[in-house]
Short mmCIF file of C-alpha atoms in Angstrom, two decimals:
data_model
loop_
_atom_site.label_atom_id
_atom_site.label_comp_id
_atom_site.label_asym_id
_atom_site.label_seq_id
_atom_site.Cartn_x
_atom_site.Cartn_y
_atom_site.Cartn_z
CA UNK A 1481 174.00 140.50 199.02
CA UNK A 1482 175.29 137.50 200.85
CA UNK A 1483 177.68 136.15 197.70
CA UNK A 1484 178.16 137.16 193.99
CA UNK A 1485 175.99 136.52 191.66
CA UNK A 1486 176.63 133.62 189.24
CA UNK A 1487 176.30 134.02 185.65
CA UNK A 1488 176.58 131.49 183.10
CA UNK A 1489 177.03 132.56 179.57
CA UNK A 1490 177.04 129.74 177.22
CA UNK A 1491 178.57 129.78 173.00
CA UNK A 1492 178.41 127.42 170.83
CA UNK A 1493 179.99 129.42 167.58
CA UNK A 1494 182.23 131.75 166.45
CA UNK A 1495 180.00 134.59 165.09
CA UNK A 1496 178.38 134.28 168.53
CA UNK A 1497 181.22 134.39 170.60
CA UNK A 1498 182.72 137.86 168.35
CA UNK A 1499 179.08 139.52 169.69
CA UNK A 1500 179.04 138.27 173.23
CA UNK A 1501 182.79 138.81 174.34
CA UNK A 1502 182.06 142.70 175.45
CA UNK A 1503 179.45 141.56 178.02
CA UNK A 1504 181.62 138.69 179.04
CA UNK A 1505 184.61 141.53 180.18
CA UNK A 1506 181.94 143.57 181.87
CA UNK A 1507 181.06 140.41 184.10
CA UNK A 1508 184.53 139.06 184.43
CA UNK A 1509 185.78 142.66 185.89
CA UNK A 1510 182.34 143.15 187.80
CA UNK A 1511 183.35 142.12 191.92
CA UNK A 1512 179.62 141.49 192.33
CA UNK A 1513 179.90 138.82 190.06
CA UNK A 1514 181.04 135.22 188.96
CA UNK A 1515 181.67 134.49 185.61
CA UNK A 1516 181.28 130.83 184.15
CA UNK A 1517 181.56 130.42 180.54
CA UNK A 1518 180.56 127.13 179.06
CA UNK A 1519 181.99 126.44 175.61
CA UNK A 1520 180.11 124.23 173.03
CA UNK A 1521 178.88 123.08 169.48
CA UNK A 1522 181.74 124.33 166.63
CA UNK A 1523 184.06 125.93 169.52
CA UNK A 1524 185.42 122.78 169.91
CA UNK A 1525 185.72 121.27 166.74
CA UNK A 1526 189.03 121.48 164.26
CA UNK A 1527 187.28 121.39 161.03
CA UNK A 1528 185.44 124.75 162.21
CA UNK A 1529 188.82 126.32 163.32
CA UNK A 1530 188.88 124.75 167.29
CA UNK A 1531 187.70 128.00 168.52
CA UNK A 1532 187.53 127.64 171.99
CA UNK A 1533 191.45 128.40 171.57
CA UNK A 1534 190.17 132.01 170.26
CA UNK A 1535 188.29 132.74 173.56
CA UNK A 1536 190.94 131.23 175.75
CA UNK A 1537 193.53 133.55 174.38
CA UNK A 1538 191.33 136.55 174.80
CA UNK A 1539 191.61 135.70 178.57
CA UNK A 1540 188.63 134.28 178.98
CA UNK A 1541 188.97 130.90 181.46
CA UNK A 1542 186.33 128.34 180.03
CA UNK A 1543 184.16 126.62 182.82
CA UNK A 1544 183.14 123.82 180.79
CA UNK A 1545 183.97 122.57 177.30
CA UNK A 1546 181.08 120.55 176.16
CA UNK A 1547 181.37 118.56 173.04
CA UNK A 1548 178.07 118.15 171.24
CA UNK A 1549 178.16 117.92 167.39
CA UNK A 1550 177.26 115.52 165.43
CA UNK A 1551 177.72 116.59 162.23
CA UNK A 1552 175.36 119.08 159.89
CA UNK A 1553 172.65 116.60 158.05
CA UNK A 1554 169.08 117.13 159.42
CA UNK A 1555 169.14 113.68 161.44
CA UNK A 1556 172.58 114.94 163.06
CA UNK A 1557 171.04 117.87 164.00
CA UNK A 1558 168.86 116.34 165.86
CA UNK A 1559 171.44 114.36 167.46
CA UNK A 1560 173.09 117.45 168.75
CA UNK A 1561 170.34 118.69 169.92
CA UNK A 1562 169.90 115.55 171.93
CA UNK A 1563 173.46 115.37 173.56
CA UNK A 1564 173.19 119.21 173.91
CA UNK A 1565 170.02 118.94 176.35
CA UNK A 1566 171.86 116.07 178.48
CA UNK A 1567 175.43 117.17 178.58
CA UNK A 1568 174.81 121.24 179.16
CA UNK A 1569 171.40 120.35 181.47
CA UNK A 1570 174.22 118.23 183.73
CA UNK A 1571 176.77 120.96 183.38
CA UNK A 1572 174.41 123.49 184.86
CA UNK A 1573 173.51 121.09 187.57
CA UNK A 1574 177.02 121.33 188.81
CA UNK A 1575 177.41 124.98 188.15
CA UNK A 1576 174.15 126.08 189.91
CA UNK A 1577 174.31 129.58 187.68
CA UNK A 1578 171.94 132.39 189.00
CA UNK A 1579 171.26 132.83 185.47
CA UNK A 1580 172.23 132.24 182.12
CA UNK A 1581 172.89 134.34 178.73
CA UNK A 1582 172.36 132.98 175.54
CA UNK A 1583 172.36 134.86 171.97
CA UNK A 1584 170.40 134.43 169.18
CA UNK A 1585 169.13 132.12 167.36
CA UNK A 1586 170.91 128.55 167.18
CA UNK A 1587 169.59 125.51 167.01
CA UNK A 1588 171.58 124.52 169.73
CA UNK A 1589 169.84 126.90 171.84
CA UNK A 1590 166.71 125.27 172.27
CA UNK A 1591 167.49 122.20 174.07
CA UNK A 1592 169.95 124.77 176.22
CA UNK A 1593 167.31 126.88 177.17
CA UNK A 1594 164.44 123.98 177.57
CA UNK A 1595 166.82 122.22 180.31
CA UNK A 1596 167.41 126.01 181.71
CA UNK A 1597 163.66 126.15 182.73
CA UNK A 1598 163.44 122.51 183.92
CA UNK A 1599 166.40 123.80 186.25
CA UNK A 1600 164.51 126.56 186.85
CA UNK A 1601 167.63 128.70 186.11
CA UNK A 1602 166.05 132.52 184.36
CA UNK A 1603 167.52 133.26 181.09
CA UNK A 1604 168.73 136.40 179.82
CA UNK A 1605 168.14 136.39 176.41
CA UNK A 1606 170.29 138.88 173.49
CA UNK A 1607 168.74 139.39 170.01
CA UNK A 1608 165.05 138.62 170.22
CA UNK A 1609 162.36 140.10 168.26
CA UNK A 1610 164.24 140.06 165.34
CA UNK A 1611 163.27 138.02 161.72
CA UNK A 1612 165.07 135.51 159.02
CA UNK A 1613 162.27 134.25 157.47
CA UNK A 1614 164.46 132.06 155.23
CA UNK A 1615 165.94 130.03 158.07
CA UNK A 1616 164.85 127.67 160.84
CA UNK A 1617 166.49 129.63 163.13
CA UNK A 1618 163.03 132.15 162.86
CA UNK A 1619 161.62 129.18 164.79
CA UNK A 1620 163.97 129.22 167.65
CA UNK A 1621 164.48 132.42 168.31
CA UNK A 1622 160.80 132.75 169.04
CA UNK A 1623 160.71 129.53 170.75
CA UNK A 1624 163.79 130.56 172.93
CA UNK A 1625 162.30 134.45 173.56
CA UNK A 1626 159.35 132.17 175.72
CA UNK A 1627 161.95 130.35 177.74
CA UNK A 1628 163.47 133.30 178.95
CA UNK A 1629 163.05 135.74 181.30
CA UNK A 1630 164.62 138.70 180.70
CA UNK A 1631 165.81 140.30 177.21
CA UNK A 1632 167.67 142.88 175.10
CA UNK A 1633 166.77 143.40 171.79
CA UNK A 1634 168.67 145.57 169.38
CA UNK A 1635 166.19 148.08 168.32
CA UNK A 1636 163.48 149.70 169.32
CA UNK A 1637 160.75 147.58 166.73
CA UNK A 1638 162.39 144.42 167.99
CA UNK A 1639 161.57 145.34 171.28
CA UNK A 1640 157.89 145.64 170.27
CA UNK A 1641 157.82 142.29 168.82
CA UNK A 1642 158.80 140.69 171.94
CA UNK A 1643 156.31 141.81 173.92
CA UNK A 1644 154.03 140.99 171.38
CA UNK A 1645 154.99 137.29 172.14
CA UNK A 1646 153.32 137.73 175.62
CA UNK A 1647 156.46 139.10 177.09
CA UNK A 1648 156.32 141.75 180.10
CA UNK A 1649 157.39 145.00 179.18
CA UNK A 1650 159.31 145.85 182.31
CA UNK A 1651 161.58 142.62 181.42
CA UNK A 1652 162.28 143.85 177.62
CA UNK A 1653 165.13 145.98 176.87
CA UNK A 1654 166.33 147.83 173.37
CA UNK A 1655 170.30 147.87 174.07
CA UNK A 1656 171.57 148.29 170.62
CA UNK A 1657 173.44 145.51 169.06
CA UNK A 1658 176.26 144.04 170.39
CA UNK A 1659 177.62 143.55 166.78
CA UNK A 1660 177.91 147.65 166.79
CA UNK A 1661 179.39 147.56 169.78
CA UNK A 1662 182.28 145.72 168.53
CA UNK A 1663 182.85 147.86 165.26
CA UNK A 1664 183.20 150.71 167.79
CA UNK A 1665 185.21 149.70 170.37
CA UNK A 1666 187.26 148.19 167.00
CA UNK A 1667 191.35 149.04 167.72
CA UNK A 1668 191.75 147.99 163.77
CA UNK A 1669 194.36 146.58 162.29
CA UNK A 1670 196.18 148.22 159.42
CA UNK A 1671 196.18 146.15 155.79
CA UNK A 1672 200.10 145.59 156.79
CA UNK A 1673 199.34 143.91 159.88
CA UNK A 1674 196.46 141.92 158.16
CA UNK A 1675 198.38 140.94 155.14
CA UNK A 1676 201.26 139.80 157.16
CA UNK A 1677 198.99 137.95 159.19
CA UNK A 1678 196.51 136.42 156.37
CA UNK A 1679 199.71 135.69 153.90
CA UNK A 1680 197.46 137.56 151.65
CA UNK A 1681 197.38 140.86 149.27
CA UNK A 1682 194.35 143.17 150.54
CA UNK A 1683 194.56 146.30 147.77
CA UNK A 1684 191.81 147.55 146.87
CA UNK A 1685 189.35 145.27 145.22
CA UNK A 1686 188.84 142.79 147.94
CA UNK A 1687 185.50 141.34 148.61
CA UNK A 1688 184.59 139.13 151.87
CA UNK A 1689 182.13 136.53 150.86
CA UNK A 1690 179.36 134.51 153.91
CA UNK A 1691 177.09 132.01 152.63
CA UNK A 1692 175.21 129.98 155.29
CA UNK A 1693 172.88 127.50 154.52
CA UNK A 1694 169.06 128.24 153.87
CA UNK A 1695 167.19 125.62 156.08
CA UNK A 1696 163.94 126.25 154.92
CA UNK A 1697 164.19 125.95 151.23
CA UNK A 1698 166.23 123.18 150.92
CA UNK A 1699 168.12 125.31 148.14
CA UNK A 1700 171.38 126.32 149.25
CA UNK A 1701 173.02 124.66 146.74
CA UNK A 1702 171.62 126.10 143.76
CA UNK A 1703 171.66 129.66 145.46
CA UNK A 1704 175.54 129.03 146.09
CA UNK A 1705 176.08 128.11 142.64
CA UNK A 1706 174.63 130.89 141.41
CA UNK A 1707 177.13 133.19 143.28
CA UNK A 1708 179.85 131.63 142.17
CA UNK A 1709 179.21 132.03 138.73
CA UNK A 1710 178.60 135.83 139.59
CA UNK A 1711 182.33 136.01 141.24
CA UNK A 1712 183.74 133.90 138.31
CA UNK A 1713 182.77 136.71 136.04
CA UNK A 1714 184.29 139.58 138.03
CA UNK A 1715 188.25 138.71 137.90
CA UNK A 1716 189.14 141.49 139.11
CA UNK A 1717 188.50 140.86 142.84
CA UNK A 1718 189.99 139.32 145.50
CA UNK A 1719 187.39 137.16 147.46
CA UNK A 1720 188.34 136.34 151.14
CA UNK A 1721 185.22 133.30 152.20
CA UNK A 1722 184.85 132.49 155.66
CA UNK A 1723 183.11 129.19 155.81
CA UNK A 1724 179.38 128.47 156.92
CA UNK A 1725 177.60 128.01 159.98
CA UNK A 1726 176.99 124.15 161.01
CA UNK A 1727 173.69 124.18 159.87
CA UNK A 1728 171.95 121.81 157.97
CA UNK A 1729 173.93 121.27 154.30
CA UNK A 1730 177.08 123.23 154.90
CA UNK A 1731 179.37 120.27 154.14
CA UNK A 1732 178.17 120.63 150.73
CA UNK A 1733 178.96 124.81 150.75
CA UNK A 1734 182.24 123.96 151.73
CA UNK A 1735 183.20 121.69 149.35
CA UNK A 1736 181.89 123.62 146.78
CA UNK A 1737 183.83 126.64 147.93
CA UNK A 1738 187.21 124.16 148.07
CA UNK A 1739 186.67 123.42 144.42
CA UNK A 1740 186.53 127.54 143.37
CA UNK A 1741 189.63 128.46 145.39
CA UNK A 1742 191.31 124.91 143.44
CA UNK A 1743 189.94 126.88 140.15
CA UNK A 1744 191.17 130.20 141.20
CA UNK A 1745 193.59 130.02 144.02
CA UNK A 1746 195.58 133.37 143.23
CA UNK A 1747 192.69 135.59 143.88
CA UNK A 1748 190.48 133.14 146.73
CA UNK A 1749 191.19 132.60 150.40
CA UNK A 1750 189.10 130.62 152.68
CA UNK A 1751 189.13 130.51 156.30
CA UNK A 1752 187.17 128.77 159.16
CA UNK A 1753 187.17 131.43 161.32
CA UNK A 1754 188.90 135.00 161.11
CA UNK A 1755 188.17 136.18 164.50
CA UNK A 1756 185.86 138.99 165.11
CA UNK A 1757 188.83 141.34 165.29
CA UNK A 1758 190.02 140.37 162.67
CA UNK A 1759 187.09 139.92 160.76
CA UNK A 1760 185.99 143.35 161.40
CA UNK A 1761 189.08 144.75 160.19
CA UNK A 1762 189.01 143.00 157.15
CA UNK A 1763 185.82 144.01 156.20
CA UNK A 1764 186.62 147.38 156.77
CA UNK A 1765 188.83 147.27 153.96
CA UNK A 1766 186.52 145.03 151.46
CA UNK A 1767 184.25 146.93 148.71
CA UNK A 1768 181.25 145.04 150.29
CA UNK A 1769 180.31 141.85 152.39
CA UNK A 1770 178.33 139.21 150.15
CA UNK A 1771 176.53 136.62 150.90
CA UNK A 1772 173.05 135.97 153.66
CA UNK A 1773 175.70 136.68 157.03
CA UNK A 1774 173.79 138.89 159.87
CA UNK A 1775 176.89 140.43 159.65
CA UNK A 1776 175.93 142.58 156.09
CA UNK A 1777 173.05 143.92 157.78
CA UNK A 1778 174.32 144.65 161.34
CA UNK A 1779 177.84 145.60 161.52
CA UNK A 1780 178.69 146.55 158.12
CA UNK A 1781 177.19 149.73 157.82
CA UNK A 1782 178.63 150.92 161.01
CA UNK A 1783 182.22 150.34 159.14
CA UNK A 1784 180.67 152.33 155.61
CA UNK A 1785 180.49 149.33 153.46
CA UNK A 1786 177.87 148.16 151.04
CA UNK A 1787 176.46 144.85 151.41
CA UNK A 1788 175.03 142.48 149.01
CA UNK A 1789 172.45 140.42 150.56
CA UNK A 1790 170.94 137.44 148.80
CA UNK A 1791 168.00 135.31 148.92
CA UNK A 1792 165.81 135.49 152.03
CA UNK A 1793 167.57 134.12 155.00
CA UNK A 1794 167.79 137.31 156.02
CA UNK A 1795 164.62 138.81 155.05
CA UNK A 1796 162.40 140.83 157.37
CA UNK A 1797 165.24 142.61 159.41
CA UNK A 1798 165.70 146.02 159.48
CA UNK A 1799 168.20 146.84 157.36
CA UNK A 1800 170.48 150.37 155.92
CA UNK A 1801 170.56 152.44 152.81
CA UNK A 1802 173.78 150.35 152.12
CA UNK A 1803 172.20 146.79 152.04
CA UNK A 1804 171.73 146.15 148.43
CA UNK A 1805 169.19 142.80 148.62
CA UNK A 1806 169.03 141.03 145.51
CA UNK A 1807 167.57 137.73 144.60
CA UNK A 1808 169.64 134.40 144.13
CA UNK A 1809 170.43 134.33 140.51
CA UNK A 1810 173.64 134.83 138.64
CA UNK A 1811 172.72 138.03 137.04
CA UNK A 1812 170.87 139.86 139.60
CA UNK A 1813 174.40 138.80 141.90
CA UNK A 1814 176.52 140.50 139.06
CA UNK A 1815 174.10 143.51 138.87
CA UNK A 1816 174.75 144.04 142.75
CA UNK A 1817 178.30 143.68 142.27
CA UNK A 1818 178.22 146.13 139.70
CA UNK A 1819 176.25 148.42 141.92
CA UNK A 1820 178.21 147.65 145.10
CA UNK A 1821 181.27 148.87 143.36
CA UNK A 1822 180.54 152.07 141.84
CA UNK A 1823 181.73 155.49 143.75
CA UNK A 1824 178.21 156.85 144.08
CA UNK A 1825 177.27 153.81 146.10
CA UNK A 1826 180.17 153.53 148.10
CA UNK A 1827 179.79 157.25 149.00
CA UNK A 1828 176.37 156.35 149.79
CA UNK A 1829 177.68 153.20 152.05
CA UNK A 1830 180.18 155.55 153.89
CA UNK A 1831 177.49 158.28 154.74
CA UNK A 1832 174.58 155.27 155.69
CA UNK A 1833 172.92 155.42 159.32
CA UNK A 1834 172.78 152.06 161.02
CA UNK A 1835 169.99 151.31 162.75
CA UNK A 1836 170.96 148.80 165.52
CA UNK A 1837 173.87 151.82 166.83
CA UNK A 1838 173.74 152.59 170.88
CA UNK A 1839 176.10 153.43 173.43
CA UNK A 1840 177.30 151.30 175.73
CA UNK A 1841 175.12 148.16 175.42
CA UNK A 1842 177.51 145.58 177.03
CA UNK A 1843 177.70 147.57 180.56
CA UNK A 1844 173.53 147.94 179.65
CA UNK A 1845 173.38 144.50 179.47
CA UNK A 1846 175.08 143.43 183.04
CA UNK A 1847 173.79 146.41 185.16
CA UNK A 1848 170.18 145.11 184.16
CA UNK A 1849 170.53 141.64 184.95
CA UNK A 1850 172.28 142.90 188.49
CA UNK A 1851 169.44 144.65 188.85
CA UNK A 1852 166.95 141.86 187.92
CA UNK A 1853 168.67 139.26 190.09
CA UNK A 1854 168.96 141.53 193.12
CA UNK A 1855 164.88 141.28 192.57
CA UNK A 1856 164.64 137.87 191.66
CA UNK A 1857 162.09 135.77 193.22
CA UNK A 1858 160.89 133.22 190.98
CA UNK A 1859 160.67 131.92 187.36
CA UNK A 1860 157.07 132.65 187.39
CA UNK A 1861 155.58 134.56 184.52
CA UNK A 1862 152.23 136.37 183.60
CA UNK A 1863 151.73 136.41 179.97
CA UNK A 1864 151.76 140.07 178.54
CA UNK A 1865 148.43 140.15 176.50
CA UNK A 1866 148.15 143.24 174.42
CA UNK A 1867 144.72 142.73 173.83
CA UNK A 1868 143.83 142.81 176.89
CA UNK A 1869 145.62 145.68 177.28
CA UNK A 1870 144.04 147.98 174.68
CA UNK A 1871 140.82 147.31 175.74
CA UNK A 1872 141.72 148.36 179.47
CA UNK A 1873 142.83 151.26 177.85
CA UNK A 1874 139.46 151.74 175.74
CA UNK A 1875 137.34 151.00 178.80
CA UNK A 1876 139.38 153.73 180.81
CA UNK A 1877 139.12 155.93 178.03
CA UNK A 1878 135.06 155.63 178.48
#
């Protein structure tokens, strides 16, 4: 190998930042590689906690810092997506990256990941295969899985489902999720340390509460309501909300959440962003997670919580004995709460199997894209047709 390789990961949130940070140590300590990090979208952004300060403290030197939102109606979605295209696609130019990680499922992704191929620069994508068939974001990860060229998925069916898109086999990993990862490699912090920290009073009734935006029904707001009604009923918790994703509506969510914690401001605390580490511990002291967060379904059970997930954002993943899914209405929210909290289910929670659980999936991760660039020899790509396949298979069978 005449020089190191170049990777380029690029984040664009909080939540996706917590997941990624693992493979981003694994590269920065690698001496066959260089690490450029471009930070984007909410990262750099007060109102959404100016992030990029999280990641620069974690030692992490930031390559680029790209503003690119626009704010969170639909037509300033767009927008970003716009600026997002030009401003990363001539960030990359100057980079020159021998290939590029993204995660997930953001909207920002796709004009990321269209000016990748234009630059002809292969992809590595994280998360693929996987379904939320009550967000937009079911759109572009799919969309995004076809720009790329190599990928990790997080189980075993989500592997299937990717090359079920058309995507080669031999370029399709299951890694385990990065999420899991996280929980445990977790040095946690004790309530002390987090109450001292959060100016806050844990005990033992504490309940951490995620609502992002639904971008396909158009009903967030009515599903939101509806779960605040639930937690105005049940006084006796704590409620710690970290607020939305940038998607489309979450200026609304957040004022809406404002006005409860003005209404009940001994018992509500609201934060922009925790941290992952921080995050992680807290919920590991919470009775459950509540709300439509990835989180609920992913790392949750790994920590032996129950989760309350509601609506459909999050429907079609594979999900744990601890997930409680209920519907968006007041009293199916305040029968889950009910359930969430009693000490057969929370038994249950702490004895639950997680399905996305590996070993080792950031140092995965890296030694297979080493191993893909040290082969590297094009962007070109035959489509994977299973069809095809099975009736090769048929015909040799004859």
């Amino acid at each position: 190998m005449n020089r190191k390789h170049r990777i380029c990961a690029i984040t664009a949130t909080r939540a996706e930042y917590g997941l990624l940070s693992g493979v981003f140590r694994e590269i920065q300590r690698d001496e066959e590689c260089e690490f450029q990090l471009i930070a984007t979208g909410t990262h750099l952004e007060e109102s959404f906690g100016a992030t990029y300060r999280d990641i620069e403290r974690e030692g992490f030197e930031i390559s680029r810092r790209i503003p690119i939102f626009q704010g969170d109606a639909d037509k300033e979605v767009l927008q970003t997506m716009s600026v997002a295209l030009s401003r990363i696609g001539e960030a990359l130019t100057e980079l020159k990256p021998d290939m590029v990680i993204l995660l997930g499922d953001r909207y920002e992704l796709l004009p990321i990941a269209s000016a990748c191929v234009v630059l002809k620069i292969p992809i590595a994508h994280i998360s693929g295969g996987e379904i939320t068939e009550g967000a937009y974001d079911e759109y572009i990860r799919h969309a995004v899985t076809k720009l790329s060229y190599i990928h990790f998925t997080s189980t075993e069916a989500y592997r299937r489902r990717v090359i079920q898109l058309g995507e080669s086999p031999d370029r399709v990993f299951n890694v385990g999720d990065l999420g899991v990862e996280n929980v445990q490699n977790l040095s946690r912090l004790s309530k002390r340390e987090l109450e001292s920290d959060l100016g806050i009073d844990i005990g033992d009734r504490l309940l951490q509460v995620t609502f992002h935006p639904v971008t396909l029904d158009g009903d967030s707001e009515r599903q939101f309501r509806h779960l605040l009604d639930a937690l105005e009923e049940r006084p006796e918790y704590q409620i710690v909300f970290t607020r939305p994703n940038a998607d489309s509506g979450s200026s609304v969510l957040n004022r809406m959440i404002d006005e409860f914690q003005t209404r009940h401001a001994s018992r509500v605390h609201v934060y922009a962003s925790l941290g992952y580490k921080r995050f992680l511990s807290l919920l590991s002291y919470c009775v459950a997670i509540v709300g439509n967060s990835s989180s609920g379904i992913v790392e949750a059970p790994s920590l032996g919580i129950g989760t309350i997930n509601i609506g459909n954002r999050q429907r079609g993943r594979i999900s744990s004995d601890s997930v409680i899914h209920c519907e968006p209405t007041k009293l199916q929210i305040l029968a889950a709460l009910d359930k969430a909290g009693s000490a057969e289910f929370r038994q249950l929670a702490r004895q639950t199997r997680n399905p996305y659980e590996s070993n080792g999936t950031s140092k995965e991760i890296l030694r297979l894209i080493k191993a893909t660039l040290n082969e590297f020899s094009g962007m070109y790509k035959k489509f994977y047709d299973l069809r095809s396949d099975r009736l090769e298979s048929k015909e040799r069978e004859r």
